[in-house]
C-alpha cells in the first residue's frame, strides 16, 4: 500500500473514532508484503493528512512486521523476513507459498489529550485500513 494513501486512511479512521476529541498519539501496526513503509515518509504523510484536524499534533508510532507466509508443501507458517521468503519457503525451500493473514495497516490505539471534564485519556482501537 502506498504510504500517502495509507496515511489518509489512518487519519480518517482516527477521526471517526475521535469524534472531535483532540488526539495526542496513534499507534499503527503494519504488515506489508514487499516494500516496508519508510517511517519518515509515514510521519510526513500523517502530518499532511491530519493538518487542520483534531489529530494535527498527534504523534504517530508505526510498528512494522513482515507478513506470514504459508507453505503448501511442508505446512510451515513463517514470517517473510525478506523478499525471498515470498517466493520460497524458508523452512523447506518449496515454491508453493502464499501470503497468510492480513497485509496493510491496523490502528491499534488512539490516545487523546486529557479532557479536564473527564478522566478519559485513551482508547484501544482496531480499525483496519
Tab-separated table of C-alpha atoms in Angstrom:
chain	number	residue	atom	x	y	z
A	1	UNK	CA	0.000	0.000	0.000
A	2	UNK	CA	1.371	3.400	-0.918
A	3	UNK	CA	2.263	5.481	2.174
A	4	UNK	CA	0.214	8.533	1.145
A	5	UNK	CA	-2.987	6.547	0.712
A	6	UNK	CA	-2.265	4.612	3.889
A	7	UNK	CA	-1.825	7.863	5.868
A	8	UNK	CA	-5.096	9.279	4.527
A	9	UNK	CA	-6.904	6.090	5.598
A	10	UNK	CA	-5.254	6.109	9.039
A	11	UNK	CA	-6.251	9.724	9.684
A	12	UNK	CA	-9.834	9.072	8.538
A	13	UNK	CA	-10.080	6.032	10.844
A	14	UNK	CA	-8.652	8.032	13.768
A	15	UNK	CA	-11.035	10.952	13.195
A	16	UNK	CA	-14.063	8.630	13.068
A	17	UNK	CA	-13.086	7.196	16.449
A	18	UNK	CA	-12.019	10.511	17.997
A	19	UNK	CA	-15.451	12.102	17.499
A	20	UNK	CA	-13.959	15.599	17.747
A	21	UNK	CA	-11.606	14.872	20.668
A	22	UNK	CA	-8.017	16.116	20.393
A	23	UNK	CA	-5.687	13.232	19.551
A	24	UNK	CA	-2.306	13.029	21.295
A	25	UNK	CA	-0.928	9.804	19.783
A	26	UNK	CA	-1.743	6.996	17.375
A	27	UNK	CA	-0.173	3.533	17.248
A	28	UNK	CA	-0.367	1.706	13.912
A	29	UNK	CA	0.731	-1.860	13.184
A	30	UNK	CA	1.536	-2.566	9.548
A	31	UNK	CA	2.322	-5.856	7.793
A	32	UNK	CA	3.491	-5.452	4.218
A	33	UNK	CA	4.448	-7.853	1.501
A	34	UNK	CA	7.311	-6.453	-0.492
A	35	UNK	CA	8.258	-2.922	0.384
A	36	UNK	CA	8.384	-1.869	4.037
A	37	UNK	CA	6.982	1.625	4.626
A	38	UNK	CA	9.545	4.290	5.494
A	39	UNK	CA	8.671	5.696	8.965
A	40	UNK	CA	9.803	9.204	7.956
A	41	UNK	CA	7.520	9.142	4.910
A	42	UNK	CA	4.622	7.845	7.030
A	43	UNK	CA	5.258	10.596	9.605
A	44	UNK	CA	5.218	13.260	6.881
A	45	UNK	CA	2.133	11.764	5.203
A	46	UNK	CA	0.320	11.638	8.533
A	47	UNK	CA	1.164	15.313	9.169
A	48	UNK	CA	-0.218	16.337	5.780
A	49	UNK	CA	-3.376	14.215	6.106
A	50	UNK	CA	-4.034	15.379	9.693
A	51	UNK	CA	-3.444	19.108	9.065
A	52	UNK	CA	-6.322	21.182	10.414
A	53	UNK	CA	-7.937	18.233	12.249
A	54	UNK	CA	-8.064	17.151	15.909
A	55	UNK	CA	-5.159	14.788	15.056
A	56	UNK	CA	-2.927	17.564	13.713
A	57	UNK	CA	-0.433	17.489	16.607
A	58	UNK	CA	-0.608	13.762	17.344
A	59	UNK	CA	2.462	11.553	17.471
A	60	UNK	CA	2.306	8.517	15.218
A	61	UNK	CA	4.044	5.319	16.215
A	62	UNK	CA	4.485	2.879	13.342
A	63	UNK	CA	5.197	-0.749	14.184
A	64	UNK	CA	6.082	-2.755	11.087
A	65	UNK	CA	6.252	-6.503	10.772
A	66	UNK	CA	6.671	-8.896	7.885
A	67	UNK	CA	3.593	-10.798	6.760
A	68	UNK	CA	3.323	-14.509	7.412
A	69	UNK	CA	3.956	-16.939	4.567
A	70	UNK	CA	2.287	-20.334	4.476
A	71	UNK	CA	3.909	-23.235	2.615
A	72	UNK	CA	1.613	-25.757	0.964
A	73	UNK	CA	4.452	-28.303	0.716
A	74	UNK	CA	5.525	-28.611	4.370
A	75	UNK	CA	2.743	-26.682	6.132
A	76	UNK	CA	5.111	-24.193	7.773
A	77	UNK	CA	3.848	-20.705	8.540
A	78	UNK	CA	6.794	-18.347	8.883
A	79	UNK	CA	7.418	-14.593	8.806
A	80	UNK	CA	8.511	-13.328	5.405
A	81	UNK	CA	11.597	-11.553	6.711
A	82	UNK	CA	12.875	-10.884	3.174
A	83	UNK	CA	11.674	-10.942	-0.438
A	84	UNK	CA	12.972	-14.496	-0.978
A	85	UNK	CA	10.507	-15.810	1.630
A	86	UNK	CA	7.679	-14.519	-0.568
A	87	UNK	CA	8.655	-16.975	-3.319
A	88	UNK	CA	10.281	-19.902	-1.478
A	89	UNK	CA	9.594	-21.409	1.942
A	90	UNK	CA	12.345	-20.540	4.440
A	91	UNK	CA	11.889	-23.986	6.036
A	92	UNK	CA	11.838	-26.447	3.120
A	93	UNK	CA	12.670	-24.347	0.052
A	94	UNK	CA	9.366	-25.228	-1.639
A	95	UNK	CA	7.920	-22.641	-4.001
A	96	UNK	CA	4.239	-23.326	-3.350
A	97	UNK	CA	3.844	-20.482	-0.830
A	98	UNK	CA	1.202	-17.862	-0.225
A	99	UNK	CA	0.881	-14.832	1.990
A	100	UNK	CA	-1.155	-15.861	5.022
A	101	UNK	CA	-3.098	-13.353	7.046
A	102	UNK	CA	-3.628	-9.686	6.548
A	103	UNK	CA	-1.315	-7.166	4.997
A	104	UNK	CA	-1.903	-3.476	5.433
A	105	UNK	CA	-2.325	-1.298	8.495
A	106	UNK	CA	-4.360	-1.521	11.693
A	107	UNK	CA	-4.871	1.394	14.085
A	108	UNK	CA	-4.095	-0.357	17.383
A	109	UNK	CA	-4.622	2.514	19.764
A	110	UNK	CA	-5.513	6.174	19.964
A	111	UNK	CA	-4.502	8.365	22.894
A	112	UNK	CA	-6.476	11.541	23.412
A	113	UNK	CA	-5.435	14.794	25.027
A	114	UNK	CA	-6.726	14.689	28.605
A	115	UNK	CA	-10.160	16.261	28.918
A	116	UNK	CA	-10.372	18.365	32.056
A	117	UNK	CA	-14.072	17.466	32.330
A	118	UNK	CA	-13.404	13.701	32.427
A	119	UNK	CA	-10.528	11.395	33.230
A	120	UNK	CA	-10.726	9.739	29.795
A	121	UNK	CA	-7.345	9.766	28.091
A	122	UNK	CA	-7.054	6.786	25.744
A	123	UNK	CA	-8.967	4.171	23.828
A	124	UNK	CA	-7.867	0.965	22.194
A	125	UNK	CA	-8.988	0.654	18.611
A	126	UNK	CA	-8.619	-1.965	15.916
A	127	UNK	CA	-9.657	-0.131	12.792
A	128	UNK	CA	-8.372	-1.803	9.644
A	129	UNK	CA	-7.298	0.360	6.755
